[in-house]
Short mmCIF file of C-alpha atoms and ligand atoms in Angstrom, two decimals:
data_model
loop_
_atom_site.label_atom_id
_atom_site.label_comp_id
_atom_site.label_asym_id
_atom_site.label_seq_id
_atom_site.Cartn_x
_atom_site.Cartn_y
_atom_site.Cartn_z
CA MET A 58 -6.13 -18.39 9.78
CA ILE A 59 -6.26 -16.34 6.61
CA ARG A 60 -4.76 -12.86 6.80
CA PRO A 61 -3.10 -10.29 4.50
CA MET A 62 0.48 -11.11 3.49
CA THR A 63 3.18 -8.82 4.89
CA PRO A 64 6.82 -8.34 3.75
CA GLU A 65 7.88 -10.35 6.86
CA ASP A 66 6.12 -13.41 5.38
CA LEU A 67 8.32 -13.43 2.28
CA ASP A 68 11.03 -15.79 3.61
CA GLN A 69 8.46 -18.55 4.02
CA VAL A 70 6.50 -17.56 0.90
CA MET A 71 9.66 -17.79 -1.24
CA GLU A 72 10.36 -21.29 0.09
CA ILE A 73 6.89 -22.44 -0.99
CA GLU A 74 7.26 -20.54 -4.28
CA LYS A 75 10.48 -22.46 -5.10
CA ARG A 76 8.81 -25.80 -4.38
CA SER A 77 5.65 -24.90 -6.30
CA TYR A 78 6.78 -23.29 -9.58
CA THR A 79 9.59 -24.17 -12.00
CA SER A 80 9.99 -20.48 -12.83
CA GLY A 81 8.43 -18.58 -9.97
CA TRP A 82 8.54 -14.91 -9.12
CA ALA A 83 11.60 -13.25 -7.66
CA ARG A 84 11.38 -11.87 -4.12
CA ALA A 85 11.71 -8.32 -5.48
CA THR A 86 8.63 -8.85 -7.65
CA TYR A 87 6.65 -9.86 -4.56
CA GLU A 88 7.95 -6.86 -2.61
CA LYS A 89 6.87 -4.50 -5.39
CA SER A 90 3.52 -6.18 -5.88
CA LEU A 91 2.76 -6.22 -2.13
CA ALA A 92 3.27 -2.46 -2.04
CA SER A 93 0.83 -1.87 -4.90
CA PRO A 94 -2.63 -0.57 -3.94
CA SER A 95 -4.07 -2.55 -6.87
CA CYS A 96 -2.93 -5.90 -5.45
CA ARG A 97 -4.15 -8.01 -2.55
CA TYR A 98 -2.14 -10.90 -1.13
CA LEU A 99 -3.34 -13.37 1.47
CA VAL A 100 -1.63 -16.12 3.43
CA GLU A 101 -2.99 -19.11 5.29
CA GLU A 102 -1.07 -19.37 8.57
CA GLU A 103 -1.22 -22.22 11.05
CA GLU A 104 0.85 -22.08 14.26
CA ASN A 105 3.13 -19.32 12.93
CA ARG A 106 3.79 -21.25 9.75
CA ILE A 107 2.71 -20.09 6.28
CA CYS A 108 0.98 -23.04 4.57
CA GLY A 109 -0.26 -21.27 1.44
CA TYR A 110 -0.77 -17.92 -0.22
CA ALA A 111 -2.59 -16.22 -3.05
CA GLY A 112 -2.53 -12.87 -4.81
CA ILE A 113 -4.77 -10.90 -7.13
CA TYR A 114 -4.58 -7.76 -9.23
CA LEU A 115 -7.66 -5.52 -9.11
CA ALA A 116 -8.77 -3.32 -11.99
CA PRO A 117 -12.15 -1.57 -12.28
CA GLU A 118 -14.69 -4.44 -12.47
CA GLU A 119 -12.00 -7.02 -13.33
CA ALA A 120 -9.45 -9.01 -11.38
CA GLU A 121 -6.63 -11.37 -12.24
CA LEU A 122 -5.33 -14.22 -10.14
CA PHE A 123 -1.56 -13.73 -10.02
CA THR A 124 -0.72 -16.73 -7.89
CA ILE A 125 -2.10 -19.40 -5.60
CA ALA A 126 0.18 -21.98 -4.02
CA CYS A 127 0.25 -24.31 -1.09
CA ASP A 128 3.22 -25.89 0.71
CA PRO A 129 3.56 -29.40 -0.78
CA LYS A 130 3.36 -30.86 2.75
CA TYR A 131 -0.12 -29.39 3.26
CA ARG A 132 -1.76 -30.02 -0.10
CA ARG A 133 -5.21 -31.61 -0.51
CA LYS A 134 -6.31 -30.25 2.85
CA GLY A 135 -8.53 -27.46 1.55
CA ILE A 136 -6.01 -24.61 1.95
CA ALA A 137 -6.24 -23.36 -1.64
CA SER A 138 -10.03 -23.59 -1.39
CA ARG A 139 -10.03 -21.42 1.74
CA LEU A 140 -7.80 -18.89 -0.01
CA MET A 141 -10.11 -18.86 -3.05
CA ASP A 142 -13.14 -18.31 -0.80
CA ALA A 143 -11.39 -15.36 0.86
CA LEU A 144 -10.40 -13.89 -2.53
CA LEU A 145 -13.98 -14.19 -3.76
CA HIS A 146 -15.14 -12.20 -0.71
CA ILE A 147 -12.69 -9.43 -1.63
CA LEU A 148 -13.93 -9.46 -5.23
CA LYS A 149 -17.53 -9.17 -4.05
CA ASP A 150 -16.67 -6.19 -1.82
CA GLU A 151 -14.87 -4.55 -4.76
CA ASN A 152 -17.82 -5.15 -7.16
CA ILE A 153 -15.65 -7.16 -9.52
CA ARG A 154 -17.54 -8.69 -12.46
CA ALA A 155 -14.93 -10.94 -14.07
CA PHE A 156 -12.05 -12.93 -12.59
CA PHE A 157 -9.29 -14.08 -14.98
CA LEU A 158 -6.30 -16.38 -14.69
CA GLU A 159 -3.71 -18.25 -16.72
CA VAL A 160 -2.65 -21.81 -16.01
CA ARG A 161 -0.21 -24.27 -17.55
CA SER A 162 -2.13 -26.65 -19.77
CA SER A 163 -0.70 -29.68 -17.90
CA ASN A 164 -1.45 -28.37 -14.38
CA GLU A 165 -4.27 -30.76 -13.54
CA PRO A 166 -4.51 -29.93 -9.79
CA ALA A 167 -4.88 -26.22 -10.50
CA LYS A 168 -7.28 -26.73 -13.44
CA SER A 169 -9.41 -28.96 -11.23
CA LEU A 170 -9.41 -26.34 -8.45
CA TYR A 171 -10.48 -23.59 -10.88
CA LYS A 172 -13.20 -25.71 -12.50
CA LYS A 173 -14.55 -26.47 -9.03
CA TYR A 174 -14.94 -22.70 -8.55
CA GLY A 175 -16.76 -22.33 -11.87
CA PHE A 176 -13.94 -21.03 -14.09
CA THR A 177 -14.23 -21.99 -17.75
CA GLN A 178 -11.56 -21.97 -20.45
CA THR A 179 -11.90 -18.83 -22.58
CA GLY A 180 -8.66 -18.84 -24.54
CA ILE A 181 -5.21 -20.29 -25.06
CA ARG A 182 -1.77 -18.67 -25.37
CA LYS A 183 0.49 -20.91 -27.37
CA GLN A 184 3.95 -21.60 -25.89
CA TYR A 185 3.39 -18.90 -23.27
CA TYR A 186 5.44 -20.52 -20.50
CA ARG A 187 9.14 -21.43 -20.35
CA ASP A 188 10.95 -24.08 -18.25
CA PRO A 189 9.33 -26.13 -19.70
CA GLU A 190 7.74 -24.49 -22.72
CA GLU A 191 4.00 -24.93 -22.54
CA ASP A 192 0.68 -23.36 -23.55
CA ALA A 193 -1.28 -21.21 -21.10
CA LEU A 194 -4.99 -21.74 -20.79
CA LEU A 195 -6.95 -18.57 -20.07
CA MET A 196 -9.80 -19.18 -17.68
CA THR A 197 -12.59 -16.82 -16.64
CA LEU A 198 -15.17 -16.70 -13.88
CA GLU A 199 -18.08 -14.29 -14.39
CA LEU A 200 -19.23 -12.93 -11.02
C1 COA B 540 -3.14 -26.12 -7.09
C2 COA B 540 -2.87 -26.04 -5.59
C3 COA B 540 -2.80 -24.55 -5.20
C4 COA B 540 -4.04 -26.71 -4.84
O1 COA B 540 -3.85 -26.50 -3.45
P1 COA B 540 -4.53 -27.44 -2.34
O2 COA B 540 -4.52 -26.70 -1.05
O3 COA B 540 -3.90 -28.77 -2.37
O4 COA B 540 -6.03 -27.56 -2.89
P2 COA B 540 -7.34 -27.99 -2.06
O5 COA B 540 -6.98 -29.02 -1.04
O6 COA B 540 -8.07 -26.77 -1.60
O7 COA B 540 -8.17 -28.71 -3.21
C5 COA B 540 -9.23 -28.04 -3.89
C6 COA B 540 -9.50 -28.72 -5.21
O8 COA B 540 -8.38 -28.60 -6.07
C7 COA B 540 -8.28 -29.76 -6.91
N1 COA B 540 -7.03 -30.45 -6.62
C8 COA B 540 -6.11 -30.12 -5.70
N2 COA B 540 -5.05 -30.95 -5.78
C9 COA B 540 -5.33 -31.83 -6.77
C10 COA B 540 -4.62 -32.93 -7.32
N3 COA B 540 -3.41 -33.29 -6.87
N4 COA B 540 -5.20 -33.60 -8.35
C11 COA B 540 -6.41 -33.24 -8.81
N5 COA B 540 -7.14 -32.21 -8.32
C12 COA B 540 -6.60 -31.52 -7.31
C13 COA B 540 -9.48 -30.63 -6.54
O9 COA B 540 -10.57 -30.22 -7.37
C14 COA B 540 -9.74 -30.20 -5.11
O10 COA B 540 -11.06 -30.45 -4.72
P3 COA B 540 -11.41 -31.86 -3.97
O11 COA B 540 -10.46 -31.99 -2.83
O12 COA B 540 -12.83 -31.66 -3.58
O13 COA B 540 -11.19 -32.92 -5.01
C15 COA B 540 -1.57 -26.78 -5.19
O14 COA B 540 -1.56 -28.05 -5.81
C16 COA B 540 -0.28 -26.05 -5.53
O15 COA B 540 0.23 -25.26 -4.73
N6 COA B 540 0.28 -26.28 -6.75
C17 COA B 540 1.53 -25.64 -7.16
C18 COA B 540 1.31 -24.18 -7.50
C19 COA B 540 0.35 -24.03 -8.66
O16 COA B 540 0.43 -24.76 -9.65
N7 COA B 540 -0.55 -23.04 -8.54
C20 COA B 540 -1.49 -22.71 -9.60
C21 COA B 540 -0.83 -21.82 -10.57
S1 COA B 540 -1.90 -21.41 -11.93
#
């Protein structure tokens, strides 16, 4: 079941975050972002267990994907795809025209997911990431 993320989900979300990103967000960043009216966070929950989550930032006509991650135990089961579908519904309701994201240049699973949804590479930020240092690819989906 996909539903909005709540602060009570953050224990489980932070566990997945640690296993999914080498330099993920701090819990306090999630708490602040969850409270922002410009952000929407979703979780996929099965039998009281959070299996994946995603978050976006909404601006007039534009949105940015902040995060999408799935518990390593539940990957390749369509969870990220279900989260993306739900996010795209939100974007449609909000009349968003362009959806942006940044991804590590070596992150093949994520790049493949985004390409499947029609994102194309529209830029590159050299040495944008740390731990390890790596370029960010900017990807865009016109809606
Ligand atoms: C990227 C990620 C969210 C995908 O989650 P997932 O639930 O396993 O993805 P899905 O099962 O919905 O797969 C959807 C598509 O993603 C791509 N994909 C997912 N895992 C992949 C892998 N290991 N290798 C290649 N492509 C992959 C495929 O295109 C797949 O479609 P297909 O199954 O028809 O081939 C997950 O690997 C993850 O949490 N990674 C760590 C966090 C991260 O890097 N997030 C992105 C930050 S920019």
